[in-house]
PDB file of C-alpha atoms and ligand atoms in Angstrom:
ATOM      1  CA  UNK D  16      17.870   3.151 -13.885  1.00 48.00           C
ATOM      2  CA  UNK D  17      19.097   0.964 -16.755  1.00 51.00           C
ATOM      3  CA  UNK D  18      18.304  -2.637 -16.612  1.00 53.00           C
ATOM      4  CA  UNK D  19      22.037  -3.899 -17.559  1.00 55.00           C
ATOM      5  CA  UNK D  20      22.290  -7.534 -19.365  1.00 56.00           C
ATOM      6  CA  UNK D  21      24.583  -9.948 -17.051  1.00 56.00           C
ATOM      7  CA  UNK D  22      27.887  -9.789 -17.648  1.00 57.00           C
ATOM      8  CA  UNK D  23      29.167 -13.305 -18.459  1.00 58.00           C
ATOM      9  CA  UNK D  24      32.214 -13.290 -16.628  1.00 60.00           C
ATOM     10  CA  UNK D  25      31.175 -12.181 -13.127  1.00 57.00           C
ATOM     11  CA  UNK D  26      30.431 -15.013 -11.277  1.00 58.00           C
ATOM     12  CA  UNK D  27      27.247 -14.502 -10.360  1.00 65.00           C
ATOM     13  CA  UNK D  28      25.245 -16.289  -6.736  1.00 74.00           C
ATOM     14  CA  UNK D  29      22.633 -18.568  -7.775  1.00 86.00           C
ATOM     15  CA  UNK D  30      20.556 -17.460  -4.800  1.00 93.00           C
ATOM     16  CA  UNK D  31      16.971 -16.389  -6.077  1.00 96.00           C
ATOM     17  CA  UNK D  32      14.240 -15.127  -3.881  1.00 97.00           C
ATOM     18  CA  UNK D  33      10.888 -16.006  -6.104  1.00 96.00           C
ATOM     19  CA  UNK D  34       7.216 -15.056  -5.206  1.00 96.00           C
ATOM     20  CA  UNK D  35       4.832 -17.666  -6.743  1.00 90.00           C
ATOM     21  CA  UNK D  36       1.793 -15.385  -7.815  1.00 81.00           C
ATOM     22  CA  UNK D  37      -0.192 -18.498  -8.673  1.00 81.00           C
ATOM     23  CA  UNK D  38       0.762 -21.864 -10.012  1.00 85.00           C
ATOM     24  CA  UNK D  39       1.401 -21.029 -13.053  1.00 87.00           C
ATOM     25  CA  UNK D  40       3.503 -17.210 -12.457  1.00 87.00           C
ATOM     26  CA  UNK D  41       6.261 -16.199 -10.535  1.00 91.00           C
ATOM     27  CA  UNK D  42       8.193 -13.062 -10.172  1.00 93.00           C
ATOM     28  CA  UNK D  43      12.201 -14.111  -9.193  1.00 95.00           C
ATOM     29  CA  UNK D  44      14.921 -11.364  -7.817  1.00 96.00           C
ATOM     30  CA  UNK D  45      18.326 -12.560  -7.470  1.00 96.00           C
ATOM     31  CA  UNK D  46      19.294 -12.246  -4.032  1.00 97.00           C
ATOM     32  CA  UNK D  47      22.820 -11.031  -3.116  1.00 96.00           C
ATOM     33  CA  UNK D  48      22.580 -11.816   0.658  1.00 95.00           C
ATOM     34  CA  UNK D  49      19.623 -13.210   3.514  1.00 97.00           C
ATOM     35  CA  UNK D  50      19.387 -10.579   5.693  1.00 98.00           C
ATOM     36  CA  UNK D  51      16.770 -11.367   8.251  1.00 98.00           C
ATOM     37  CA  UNK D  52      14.476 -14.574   8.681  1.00 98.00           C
ATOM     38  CA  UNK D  53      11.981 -14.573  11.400  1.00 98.00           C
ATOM     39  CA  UNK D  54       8.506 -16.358  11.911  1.00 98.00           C
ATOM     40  CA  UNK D  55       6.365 -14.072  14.150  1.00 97.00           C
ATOM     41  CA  UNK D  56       3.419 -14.944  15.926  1.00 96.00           C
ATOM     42  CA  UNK D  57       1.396 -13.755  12.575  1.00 95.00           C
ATOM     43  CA  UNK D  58       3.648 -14.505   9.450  1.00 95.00           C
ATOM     44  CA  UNK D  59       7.073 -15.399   8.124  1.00 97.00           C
ATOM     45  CA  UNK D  60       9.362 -12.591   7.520  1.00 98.00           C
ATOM     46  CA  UNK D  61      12.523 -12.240   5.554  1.00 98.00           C
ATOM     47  CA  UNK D  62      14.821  -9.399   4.323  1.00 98.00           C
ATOM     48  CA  UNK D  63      16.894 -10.015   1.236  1.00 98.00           C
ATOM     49  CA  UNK D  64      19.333  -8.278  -0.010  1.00 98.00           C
ATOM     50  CA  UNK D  65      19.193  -7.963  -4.492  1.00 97.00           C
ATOM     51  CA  UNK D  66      21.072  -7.223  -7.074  1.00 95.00           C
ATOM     52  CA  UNK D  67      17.911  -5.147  -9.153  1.00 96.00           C
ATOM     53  CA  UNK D  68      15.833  -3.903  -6.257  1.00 98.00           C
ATOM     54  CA  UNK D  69      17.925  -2.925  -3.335  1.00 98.00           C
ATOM     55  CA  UNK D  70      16.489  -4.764  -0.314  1.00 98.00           C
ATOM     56  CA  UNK D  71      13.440  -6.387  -0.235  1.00 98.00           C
ATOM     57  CA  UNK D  72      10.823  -7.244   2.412  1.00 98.00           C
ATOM     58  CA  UNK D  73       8.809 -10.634   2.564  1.00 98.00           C
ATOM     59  CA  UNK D  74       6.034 -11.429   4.579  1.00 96.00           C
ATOM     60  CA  UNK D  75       4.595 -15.020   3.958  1.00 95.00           C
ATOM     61  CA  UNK D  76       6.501 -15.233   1.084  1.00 95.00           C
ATOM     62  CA  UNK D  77       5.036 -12.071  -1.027  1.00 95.00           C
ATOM     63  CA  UNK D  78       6.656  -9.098  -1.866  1.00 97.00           C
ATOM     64  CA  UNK D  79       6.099  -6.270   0.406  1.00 98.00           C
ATOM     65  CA  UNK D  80       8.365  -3.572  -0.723  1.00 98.00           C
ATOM     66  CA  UNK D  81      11.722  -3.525  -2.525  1.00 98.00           C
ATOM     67  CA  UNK D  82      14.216  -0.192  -1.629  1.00 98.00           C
ATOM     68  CA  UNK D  83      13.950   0.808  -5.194  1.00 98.00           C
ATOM     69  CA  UNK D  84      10.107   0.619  -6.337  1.00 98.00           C
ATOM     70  CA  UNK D  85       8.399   1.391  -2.623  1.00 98.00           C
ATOM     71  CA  UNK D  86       8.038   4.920  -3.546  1.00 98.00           C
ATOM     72  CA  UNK D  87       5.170   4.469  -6.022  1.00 98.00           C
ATOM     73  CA  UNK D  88       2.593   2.235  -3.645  1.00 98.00           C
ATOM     74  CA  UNK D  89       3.460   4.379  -0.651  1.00 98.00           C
ATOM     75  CA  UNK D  90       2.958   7.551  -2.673  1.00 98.00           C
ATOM     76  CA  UNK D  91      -0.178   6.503  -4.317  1.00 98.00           C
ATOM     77  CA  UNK D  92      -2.006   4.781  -1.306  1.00 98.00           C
ATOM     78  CA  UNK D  93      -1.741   8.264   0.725  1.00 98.00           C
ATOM     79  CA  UNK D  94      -1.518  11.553  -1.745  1.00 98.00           C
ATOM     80  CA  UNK D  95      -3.968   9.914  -3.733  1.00 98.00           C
ATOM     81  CA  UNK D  96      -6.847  10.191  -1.036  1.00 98.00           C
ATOM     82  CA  UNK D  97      -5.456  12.451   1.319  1.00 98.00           C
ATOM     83  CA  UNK D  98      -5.480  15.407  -1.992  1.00 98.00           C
ATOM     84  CA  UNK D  99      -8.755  14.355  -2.207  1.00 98.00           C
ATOM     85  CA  UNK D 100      -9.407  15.557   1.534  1.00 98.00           C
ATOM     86  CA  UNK D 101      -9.982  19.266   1.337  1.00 98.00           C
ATOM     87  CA  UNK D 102      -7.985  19.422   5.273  1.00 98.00           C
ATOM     88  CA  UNK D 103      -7.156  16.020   6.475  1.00 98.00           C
ATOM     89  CA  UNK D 104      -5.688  16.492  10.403  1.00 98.00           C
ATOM     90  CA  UNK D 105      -6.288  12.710  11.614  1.00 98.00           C
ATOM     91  CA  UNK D 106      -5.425  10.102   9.899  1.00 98.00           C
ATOM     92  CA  UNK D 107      -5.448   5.980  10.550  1.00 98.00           C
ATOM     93  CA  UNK D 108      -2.948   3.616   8.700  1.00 98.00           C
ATOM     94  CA  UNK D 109      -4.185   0.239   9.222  1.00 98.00           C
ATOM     95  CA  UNK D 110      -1.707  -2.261   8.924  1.00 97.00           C
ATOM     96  CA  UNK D 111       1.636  -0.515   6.910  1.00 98.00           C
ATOM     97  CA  UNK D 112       4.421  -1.574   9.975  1.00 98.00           C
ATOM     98  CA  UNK D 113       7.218  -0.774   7.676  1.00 98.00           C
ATOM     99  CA  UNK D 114       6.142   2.731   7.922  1.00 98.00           C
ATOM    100  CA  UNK D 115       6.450   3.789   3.959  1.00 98.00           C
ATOM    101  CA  UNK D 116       2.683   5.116   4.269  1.00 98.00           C
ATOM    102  CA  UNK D 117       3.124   7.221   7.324  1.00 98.00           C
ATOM    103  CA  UNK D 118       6.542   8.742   6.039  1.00 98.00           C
ATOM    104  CA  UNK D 119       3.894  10.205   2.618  1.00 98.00           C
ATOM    105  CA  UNK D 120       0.986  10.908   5.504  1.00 98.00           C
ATOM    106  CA  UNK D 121       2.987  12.939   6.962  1.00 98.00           C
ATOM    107  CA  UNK D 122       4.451  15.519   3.915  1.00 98.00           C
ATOM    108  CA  UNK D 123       1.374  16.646   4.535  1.00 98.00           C
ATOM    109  CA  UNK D 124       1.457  20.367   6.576  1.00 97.00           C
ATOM    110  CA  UNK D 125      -2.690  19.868   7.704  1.00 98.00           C
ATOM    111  CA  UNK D 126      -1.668  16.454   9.822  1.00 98.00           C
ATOM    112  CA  UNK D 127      -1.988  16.710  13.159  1.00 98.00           C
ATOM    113  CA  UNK D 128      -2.338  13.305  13.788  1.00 98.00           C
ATOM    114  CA  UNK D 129      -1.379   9.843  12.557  1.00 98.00           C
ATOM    115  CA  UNK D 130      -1.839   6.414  14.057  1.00 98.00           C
ATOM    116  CA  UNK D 131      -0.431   3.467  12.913  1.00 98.00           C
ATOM    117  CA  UNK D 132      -2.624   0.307  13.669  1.00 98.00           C
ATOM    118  CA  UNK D 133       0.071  -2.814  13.181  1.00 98.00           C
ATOM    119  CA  UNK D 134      -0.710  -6.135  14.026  1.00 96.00           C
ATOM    120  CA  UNK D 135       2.622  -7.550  13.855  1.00 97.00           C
ATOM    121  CA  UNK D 136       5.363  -5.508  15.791  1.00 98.00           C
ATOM    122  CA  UNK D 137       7.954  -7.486  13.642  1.00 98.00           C
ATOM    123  CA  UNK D 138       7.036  -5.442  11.010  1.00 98.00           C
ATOM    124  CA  UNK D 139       7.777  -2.531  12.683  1.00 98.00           C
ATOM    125  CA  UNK D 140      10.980  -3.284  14.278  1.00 98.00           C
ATOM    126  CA  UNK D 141      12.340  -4.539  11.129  1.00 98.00           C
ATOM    127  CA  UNK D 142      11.622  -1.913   8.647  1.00 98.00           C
ATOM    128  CA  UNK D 143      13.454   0.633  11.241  1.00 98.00           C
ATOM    129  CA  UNK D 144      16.759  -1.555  11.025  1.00 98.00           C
ATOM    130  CA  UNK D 145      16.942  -2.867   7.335  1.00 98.00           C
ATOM    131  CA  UNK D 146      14.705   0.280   5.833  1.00 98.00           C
ATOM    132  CA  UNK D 147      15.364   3.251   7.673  1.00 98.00           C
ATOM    133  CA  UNK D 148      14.585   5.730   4.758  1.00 98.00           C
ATOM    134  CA  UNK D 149      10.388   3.958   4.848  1.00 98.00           C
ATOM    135  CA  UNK D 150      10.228   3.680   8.441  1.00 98.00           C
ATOM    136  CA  UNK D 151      11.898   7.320   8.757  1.00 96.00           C
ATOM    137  CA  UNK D 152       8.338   8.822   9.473  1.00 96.00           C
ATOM    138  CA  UNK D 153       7.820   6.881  12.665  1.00 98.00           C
ATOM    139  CA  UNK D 154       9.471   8.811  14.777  1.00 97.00           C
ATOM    140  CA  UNK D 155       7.730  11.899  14.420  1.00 98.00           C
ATOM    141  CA  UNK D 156       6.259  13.370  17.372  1.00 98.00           C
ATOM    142  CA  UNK D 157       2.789  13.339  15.222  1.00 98.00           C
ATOM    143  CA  UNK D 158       2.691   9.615  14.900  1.00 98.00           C
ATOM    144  CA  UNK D 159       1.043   7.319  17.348  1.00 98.00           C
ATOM    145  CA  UNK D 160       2.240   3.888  16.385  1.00 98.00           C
ATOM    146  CA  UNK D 161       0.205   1.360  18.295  1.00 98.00           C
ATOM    147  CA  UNK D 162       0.939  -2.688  17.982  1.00 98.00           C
ATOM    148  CA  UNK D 163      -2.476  -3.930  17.993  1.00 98.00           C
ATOM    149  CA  UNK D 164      -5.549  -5.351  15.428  1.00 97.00           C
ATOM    150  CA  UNK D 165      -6.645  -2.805  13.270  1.00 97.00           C
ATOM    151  CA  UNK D 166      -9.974  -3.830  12.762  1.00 97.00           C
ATOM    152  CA  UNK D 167     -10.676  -3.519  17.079  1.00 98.00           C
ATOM    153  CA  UNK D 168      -8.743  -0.179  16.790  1.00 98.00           C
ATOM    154  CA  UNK D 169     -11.337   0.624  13.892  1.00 98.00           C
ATOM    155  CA  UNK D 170     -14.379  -0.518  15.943  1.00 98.00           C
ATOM    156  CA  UNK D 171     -12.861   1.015  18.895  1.00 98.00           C
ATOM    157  CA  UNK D 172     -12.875   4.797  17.128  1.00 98.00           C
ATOM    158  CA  UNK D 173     -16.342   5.780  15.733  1.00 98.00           C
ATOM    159  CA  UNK D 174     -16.391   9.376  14.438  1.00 98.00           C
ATOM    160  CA  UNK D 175     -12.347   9.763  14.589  1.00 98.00           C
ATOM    161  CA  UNK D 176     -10.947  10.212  11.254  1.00 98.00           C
ATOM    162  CA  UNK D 177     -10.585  12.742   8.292  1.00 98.00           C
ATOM    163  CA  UNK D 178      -8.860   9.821   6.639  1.00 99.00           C
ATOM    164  CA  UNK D 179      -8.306   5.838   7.024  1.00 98.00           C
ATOM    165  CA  UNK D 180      -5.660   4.093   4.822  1.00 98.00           C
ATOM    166  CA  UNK D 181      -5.341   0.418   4.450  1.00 98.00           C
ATOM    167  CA  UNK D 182      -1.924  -0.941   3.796  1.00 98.00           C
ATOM    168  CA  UNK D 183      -2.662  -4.749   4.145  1.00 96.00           C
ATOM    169  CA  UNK D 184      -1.035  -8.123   2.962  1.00 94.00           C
ATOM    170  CA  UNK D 185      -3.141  -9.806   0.582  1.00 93.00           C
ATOM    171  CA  UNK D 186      -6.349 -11.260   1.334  1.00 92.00           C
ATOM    172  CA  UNK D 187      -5.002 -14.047   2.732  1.00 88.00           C
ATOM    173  CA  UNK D 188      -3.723 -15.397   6.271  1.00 81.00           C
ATOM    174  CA  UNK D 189      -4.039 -12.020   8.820  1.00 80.00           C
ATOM    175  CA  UNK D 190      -5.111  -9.498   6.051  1.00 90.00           C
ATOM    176  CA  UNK D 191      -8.349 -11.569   5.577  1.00 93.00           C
ATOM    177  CA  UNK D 192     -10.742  -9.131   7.467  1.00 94.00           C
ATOM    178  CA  UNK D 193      -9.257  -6.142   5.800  1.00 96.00           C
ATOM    179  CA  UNK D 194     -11.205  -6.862   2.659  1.00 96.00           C
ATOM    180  CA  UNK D 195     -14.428  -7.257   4.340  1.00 96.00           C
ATOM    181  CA  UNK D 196     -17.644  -5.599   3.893  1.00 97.00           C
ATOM    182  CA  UNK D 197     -18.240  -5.179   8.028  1.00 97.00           C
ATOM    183  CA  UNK D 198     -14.903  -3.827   7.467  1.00 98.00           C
ATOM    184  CA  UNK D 199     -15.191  -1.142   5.315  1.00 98.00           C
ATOM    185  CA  UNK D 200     -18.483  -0.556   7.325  1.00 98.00           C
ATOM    186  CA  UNK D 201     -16.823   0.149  10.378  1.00 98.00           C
ATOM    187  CA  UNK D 202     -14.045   1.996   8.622  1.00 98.00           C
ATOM    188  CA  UNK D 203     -17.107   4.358   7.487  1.00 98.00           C
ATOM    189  CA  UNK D 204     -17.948   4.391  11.451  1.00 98.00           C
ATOM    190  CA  UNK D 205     -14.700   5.672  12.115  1.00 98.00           C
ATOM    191  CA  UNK D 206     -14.376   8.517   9.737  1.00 98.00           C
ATOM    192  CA  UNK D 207     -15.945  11.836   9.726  1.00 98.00           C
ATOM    193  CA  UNK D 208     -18.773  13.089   8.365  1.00 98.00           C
ATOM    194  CA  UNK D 209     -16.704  14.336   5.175  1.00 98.00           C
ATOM    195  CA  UNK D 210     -14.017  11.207   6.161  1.00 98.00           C
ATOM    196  CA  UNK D 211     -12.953   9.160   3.264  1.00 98.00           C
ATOM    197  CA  UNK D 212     -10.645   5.826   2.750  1.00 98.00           C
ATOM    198  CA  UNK D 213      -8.488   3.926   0.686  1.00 98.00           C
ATOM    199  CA  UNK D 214      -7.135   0.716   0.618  1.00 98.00           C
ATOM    200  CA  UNK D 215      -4.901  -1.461  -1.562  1.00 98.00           C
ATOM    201  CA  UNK D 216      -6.975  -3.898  -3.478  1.00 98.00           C
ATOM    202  CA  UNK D 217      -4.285  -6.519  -5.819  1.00 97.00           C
ATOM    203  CA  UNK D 218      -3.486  -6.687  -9.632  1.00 96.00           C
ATOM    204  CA  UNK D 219      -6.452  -6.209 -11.487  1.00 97.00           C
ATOM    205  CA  UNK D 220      -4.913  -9.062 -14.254  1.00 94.00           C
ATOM    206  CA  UNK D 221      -4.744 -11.632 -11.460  1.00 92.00           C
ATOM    207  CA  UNK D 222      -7.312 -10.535  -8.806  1.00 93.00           C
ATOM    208  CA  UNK D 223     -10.132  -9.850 -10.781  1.00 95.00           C
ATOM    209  CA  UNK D 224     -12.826 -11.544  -8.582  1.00 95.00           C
ATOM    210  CA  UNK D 225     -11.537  -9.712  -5.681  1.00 96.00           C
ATOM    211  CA  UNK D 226     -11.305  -6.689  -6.870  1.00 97.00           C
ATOM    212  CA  UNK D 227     -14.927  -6.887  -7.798  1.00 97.00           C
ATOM    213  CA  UNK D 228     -16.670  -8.184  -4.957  1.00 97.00           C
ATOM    214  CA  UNK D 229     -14.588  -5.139  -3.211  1.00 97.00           C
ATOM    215  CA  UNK D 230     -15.563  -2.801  -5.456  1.00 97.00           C
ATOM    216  CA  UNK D 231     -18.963  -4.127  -4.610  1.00 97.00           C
ATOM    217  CA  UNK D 232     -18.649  -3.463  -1.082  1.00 97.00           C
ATOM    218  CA  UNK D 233     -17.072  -0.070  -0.852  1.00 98.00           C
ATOM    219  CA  UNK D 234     -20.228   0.821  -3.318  1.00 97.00           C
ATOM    220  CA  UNK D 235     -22.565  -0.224  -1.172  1.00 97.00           C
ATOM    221  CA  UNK D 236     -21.128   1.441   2.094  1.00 98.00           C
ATOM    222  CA  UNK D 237     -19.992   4.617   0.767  1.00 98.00           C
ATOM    223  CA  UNK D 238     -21.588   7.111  -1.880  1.00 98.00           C
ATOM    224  CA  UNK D 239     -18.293   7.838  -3.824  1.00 98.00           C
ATOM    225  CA  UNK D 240     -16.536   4.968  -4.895  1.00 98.00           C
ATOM    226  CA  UNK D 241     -12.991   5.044  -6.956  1.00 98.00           C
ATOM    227  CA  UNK D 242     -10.583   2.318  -8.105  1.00 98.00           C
ATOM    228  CA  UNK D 243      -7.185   3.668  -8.946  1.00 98.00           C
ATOM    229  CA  UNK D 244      -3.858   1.971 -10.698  1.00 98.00           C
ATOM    230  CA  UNK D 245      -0.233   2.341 -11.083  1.00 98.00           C
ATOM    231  CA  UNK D 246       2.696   0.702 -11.739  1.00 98.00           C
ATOM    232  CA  UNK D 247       4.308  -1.516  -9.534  1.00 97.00           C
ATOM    233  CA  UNK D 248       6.878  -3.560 -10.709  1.00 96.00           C
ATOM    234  CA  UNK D 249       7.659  -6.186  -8.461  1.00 97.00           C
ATOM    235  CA  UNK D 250       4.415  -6.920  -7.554  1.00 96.00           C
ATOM    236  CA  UNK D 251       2.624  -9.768  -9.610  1.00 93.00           C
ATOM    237  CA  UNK D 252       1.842  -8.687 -12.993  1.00 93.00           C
ATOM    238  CA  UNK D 253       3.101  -4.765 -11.887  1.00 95.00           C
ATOM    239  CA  UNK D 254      -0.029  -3.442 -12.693  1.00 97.00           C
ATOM    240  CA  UNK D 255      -1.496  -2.493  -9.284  1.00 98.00           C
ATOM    241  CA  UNK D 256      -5.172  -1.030  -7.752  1.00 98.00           C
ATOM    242  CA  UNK D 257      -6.254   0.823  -5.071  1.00 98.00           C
ATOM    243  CA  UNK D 258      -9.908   1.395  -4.109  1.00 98.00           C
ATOM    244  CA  UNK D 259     -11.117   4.364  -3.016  1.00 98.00           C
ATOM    245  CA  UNK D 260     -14.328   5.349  -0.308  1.00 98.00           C
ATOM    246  CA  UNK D 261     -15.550   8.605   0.146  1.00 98.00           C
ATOM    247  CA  UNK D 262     -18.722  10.015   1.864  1.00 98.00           C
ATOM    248  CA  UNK D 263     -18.332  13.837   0.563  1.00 98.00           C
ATOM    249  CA  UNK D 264     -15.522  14.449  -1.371  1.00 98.00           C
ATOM    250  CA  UNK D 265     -13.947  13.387  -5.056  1.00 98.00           C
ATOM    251  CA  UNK D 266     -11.167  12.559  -6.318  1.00 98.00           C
ATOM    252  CA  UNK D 267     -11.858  14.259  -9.622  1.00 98.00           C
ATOM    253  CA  UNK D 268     -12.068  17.613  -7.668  1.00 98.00           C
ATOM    254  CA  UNK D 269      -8.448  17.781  -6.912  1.00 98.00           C
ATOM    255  CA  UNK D 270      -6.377  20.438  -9.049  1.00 96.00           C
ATOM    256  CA  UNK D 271      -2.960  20.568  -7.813  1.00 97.00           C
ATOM    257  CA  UNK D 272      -0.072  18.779  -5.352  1.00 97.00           C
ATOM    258  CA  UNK D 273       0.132  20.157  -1.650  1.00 96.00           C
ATOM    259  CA  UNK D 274       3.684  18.262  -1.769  1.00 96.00           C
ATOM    260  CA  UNK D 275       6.498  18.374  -3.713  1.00 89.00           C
ATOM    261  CA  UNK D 276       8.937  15.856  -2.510  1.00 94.00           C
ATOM    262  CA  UNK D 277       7.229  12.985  -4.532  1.00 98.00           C
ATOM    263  CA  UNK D 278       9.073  10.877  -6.885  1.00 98.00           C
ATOM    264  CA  UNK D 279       5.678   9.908  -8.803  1.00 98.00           C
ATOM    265  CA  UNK D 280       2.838  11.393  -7.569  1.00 98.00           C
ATOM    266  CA  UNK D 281       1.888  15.058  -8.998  1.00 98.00           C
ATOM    267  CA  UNK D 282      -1.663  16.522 -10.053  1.00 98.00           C
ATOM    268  CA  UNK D 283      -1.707  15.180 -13.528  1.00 98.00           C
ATOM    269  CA  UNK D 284      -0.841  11.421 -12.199  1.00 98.00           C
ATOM    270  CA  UNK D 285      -3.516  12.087 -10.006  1.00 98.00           C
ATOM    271  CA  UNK D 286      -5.780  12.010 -12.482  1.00 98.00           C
ATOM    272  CA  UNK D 287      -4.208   9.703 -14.868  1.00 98.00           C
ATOM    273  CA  UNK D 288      -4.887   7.594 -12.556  1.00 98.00           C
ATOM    274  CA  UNK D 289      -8.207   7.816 -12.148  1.00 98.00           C
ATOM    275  CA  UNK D 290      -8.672   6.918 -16.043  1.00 98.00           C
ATOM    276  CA  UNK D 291      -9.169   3.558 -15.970  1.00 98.00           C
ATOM    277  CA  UNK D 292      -9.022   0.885 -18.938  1.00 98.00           C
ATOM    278  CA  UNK D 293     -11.694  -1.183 -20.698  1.00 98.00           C
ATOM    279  CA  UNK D 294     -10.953  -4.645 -18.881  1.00 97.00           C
ATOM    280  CA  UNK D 295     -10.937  -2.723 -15.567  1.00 98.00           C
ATOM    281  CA  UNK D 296     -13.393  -0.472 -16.353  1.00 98.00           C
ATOM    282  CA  UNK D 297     -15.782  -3.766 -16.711  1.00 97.00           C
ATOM    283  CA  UNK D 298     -14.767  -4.915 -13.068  1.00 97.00           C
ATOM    284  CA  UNK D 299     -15.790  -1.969 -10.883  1.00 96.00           C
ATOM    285  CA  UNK D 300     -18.914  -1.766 -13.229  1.00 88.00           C
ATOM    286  CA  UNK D 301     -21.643  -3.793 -10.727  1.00 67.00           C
TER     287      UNK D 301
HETATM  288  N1  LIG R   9       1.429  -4.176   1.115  1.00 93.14           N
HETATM  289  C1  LIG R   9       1.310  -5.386   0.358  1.00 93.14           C
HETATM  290  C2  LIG R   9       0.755  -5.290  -1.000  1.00 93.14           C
HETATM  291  C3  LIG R   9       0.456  -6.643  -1.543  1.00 93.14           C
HETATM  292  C4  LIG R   9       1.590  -7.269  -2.281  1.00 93.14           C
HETATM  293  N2  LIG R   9       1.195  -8.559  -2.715  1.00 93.14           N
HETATM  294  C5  LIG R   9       2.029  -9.495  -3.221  1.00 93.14           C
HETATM  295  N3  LIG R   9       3.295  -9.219  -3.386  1.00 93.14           N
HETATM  296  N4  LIG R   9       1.561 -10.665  -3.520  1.00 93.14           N
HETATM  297  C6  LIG R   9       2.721  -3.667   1.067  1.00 93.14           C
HETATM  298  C7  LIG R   9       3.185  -3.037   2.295  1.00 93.14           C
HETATM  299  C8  LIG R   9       4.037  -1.871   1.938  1.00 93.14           C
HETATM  300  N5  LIG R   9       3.967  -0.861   2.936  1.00 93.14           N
END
């Protein structure tokens, strides 16, 4: 879609919705209308409506998915690992409520199952009125969607999985425990024997210390470790990583797409994705 320059003479609201990434970076969208504002037991959430994005969801003031962009981190945070499963029938989304993971999950003909652990129910019921297209998936009669801590719901399921996706927030107010190391420990209790994760891990230009002690982490709890990027534009700096866990299988192994309604993800993104560059190279390197 073209980027058009303002014209001059529409008058124009002066109504911006602005993430500060860190004190010194910001990413603004100018907001045509306030949608929603809520503050639920866990978080703040709003729904905006902008000019360059479509609608946008905000939890605690970050950028959680715009209409326009969502397709790229909810395509890459599921076909990425679940290609990489030869047969993946049960899978776990922890965290996700707007649904944009599950809807990708579920392209997938092998699924017989798919939870959804939310915390926040909020989530959920607002992504099926303002974003029906993401939440779309959670109505289907595969889809368990349960309102409740993902990390219990984790410890609660030893031996469960074929595959465990972690949609979180960032590591910051709830999502704090997602980035754990007796996390990802008791995400490798919950898979199967040939189970394998993945799990959104920040920008690797502004999260670099995070994304290493994760890397870390994963390493030391599962034998195949993978860190992942793609492009993300309204998140901050738009270059975006995902960390991958595997006990059996690789991601290098996969050779073609078992779906074809993506808008980004195919075979050869697959592994262009996996090629990683010099700077980022030097943070998953422990
Ligand atoms: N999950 C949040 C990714 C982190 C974005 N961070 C930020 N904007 N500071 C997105 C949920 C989409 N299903």
């Amino acid at each position: 879609m073209p980027f058009e320059r303002r014209d001059t003479n529409v008058p124009q609201s002066n109504l911006w919705f602005t993430e500060l990434q860190n004190d010194n970076l910001s990413i603004g969208l100018r907001v045509e209308k306030t949608l929603h504002s809520e503050v639920t037991p866990y978080q703040t959430l709003d729904v905006y409506e902008t000019h360059q994005y479509g609608r946008l969801l905000v939890l605690d003031g970050c950028v959680m998915t715009t209409d326009k962009d969502e397709f790229v981190y909810h395509e890459m945070l599921s076909h990425v690992p679940m290609h990489t499963h030869p047969n993946p029938k049960n899978v776990l989304v922890v965290g996700g409520g707007d649904g944009g993971i599950i809807r990708e999950v579920i392209k997938h003909p092998s699924v017989e199952r798919a939870v959804l652990a939310e915390i926040d129910g909020a989530v959920v019921e607002a992504s099926k009125k303002y974003f029906p297209q993401i939440a779309a998936g959670l109505c289907d009669a595969r889809v368990d969607v349960q309102i409740v801590d993902g990390i219990k719901y984790v410890e609660d399921h030893p031996d469960t999985f074929d595959v465990i996706l972690i949609d979180s927030t960032d590591p910051i107010g709830p999502a704090v425990g997602l980035f754990s190391k007796n996390f990802y420990e008791s995400v490798y209790a919950a898979l199967k024997s040939d189970g394998l994760m993945a799990a959104q891990t920040e920008s690797p230009f502004a999260n670099q210390e995070l994304i290493r002690r994760v890397n870390q982490d994963i390493g030391k709890t599962f034998p195949i470790t993978q860190l992942y990027l793609a492009h993300i534009p309204t998140y901050p700096t738009g270059m975006w990583s995902f960390t991958m866990g595997s006990k059996v299988h690789r991601p290098q192994d996969v050779t073609e797409s078992r779906v074809k309604n993506t808008r980004y993800y195919n075979a050869q993104v697959h592994h262009a994705a996996l090629a990683l560059p010099e700077f980022v190279k030097e943070l998953v390197q422990s």
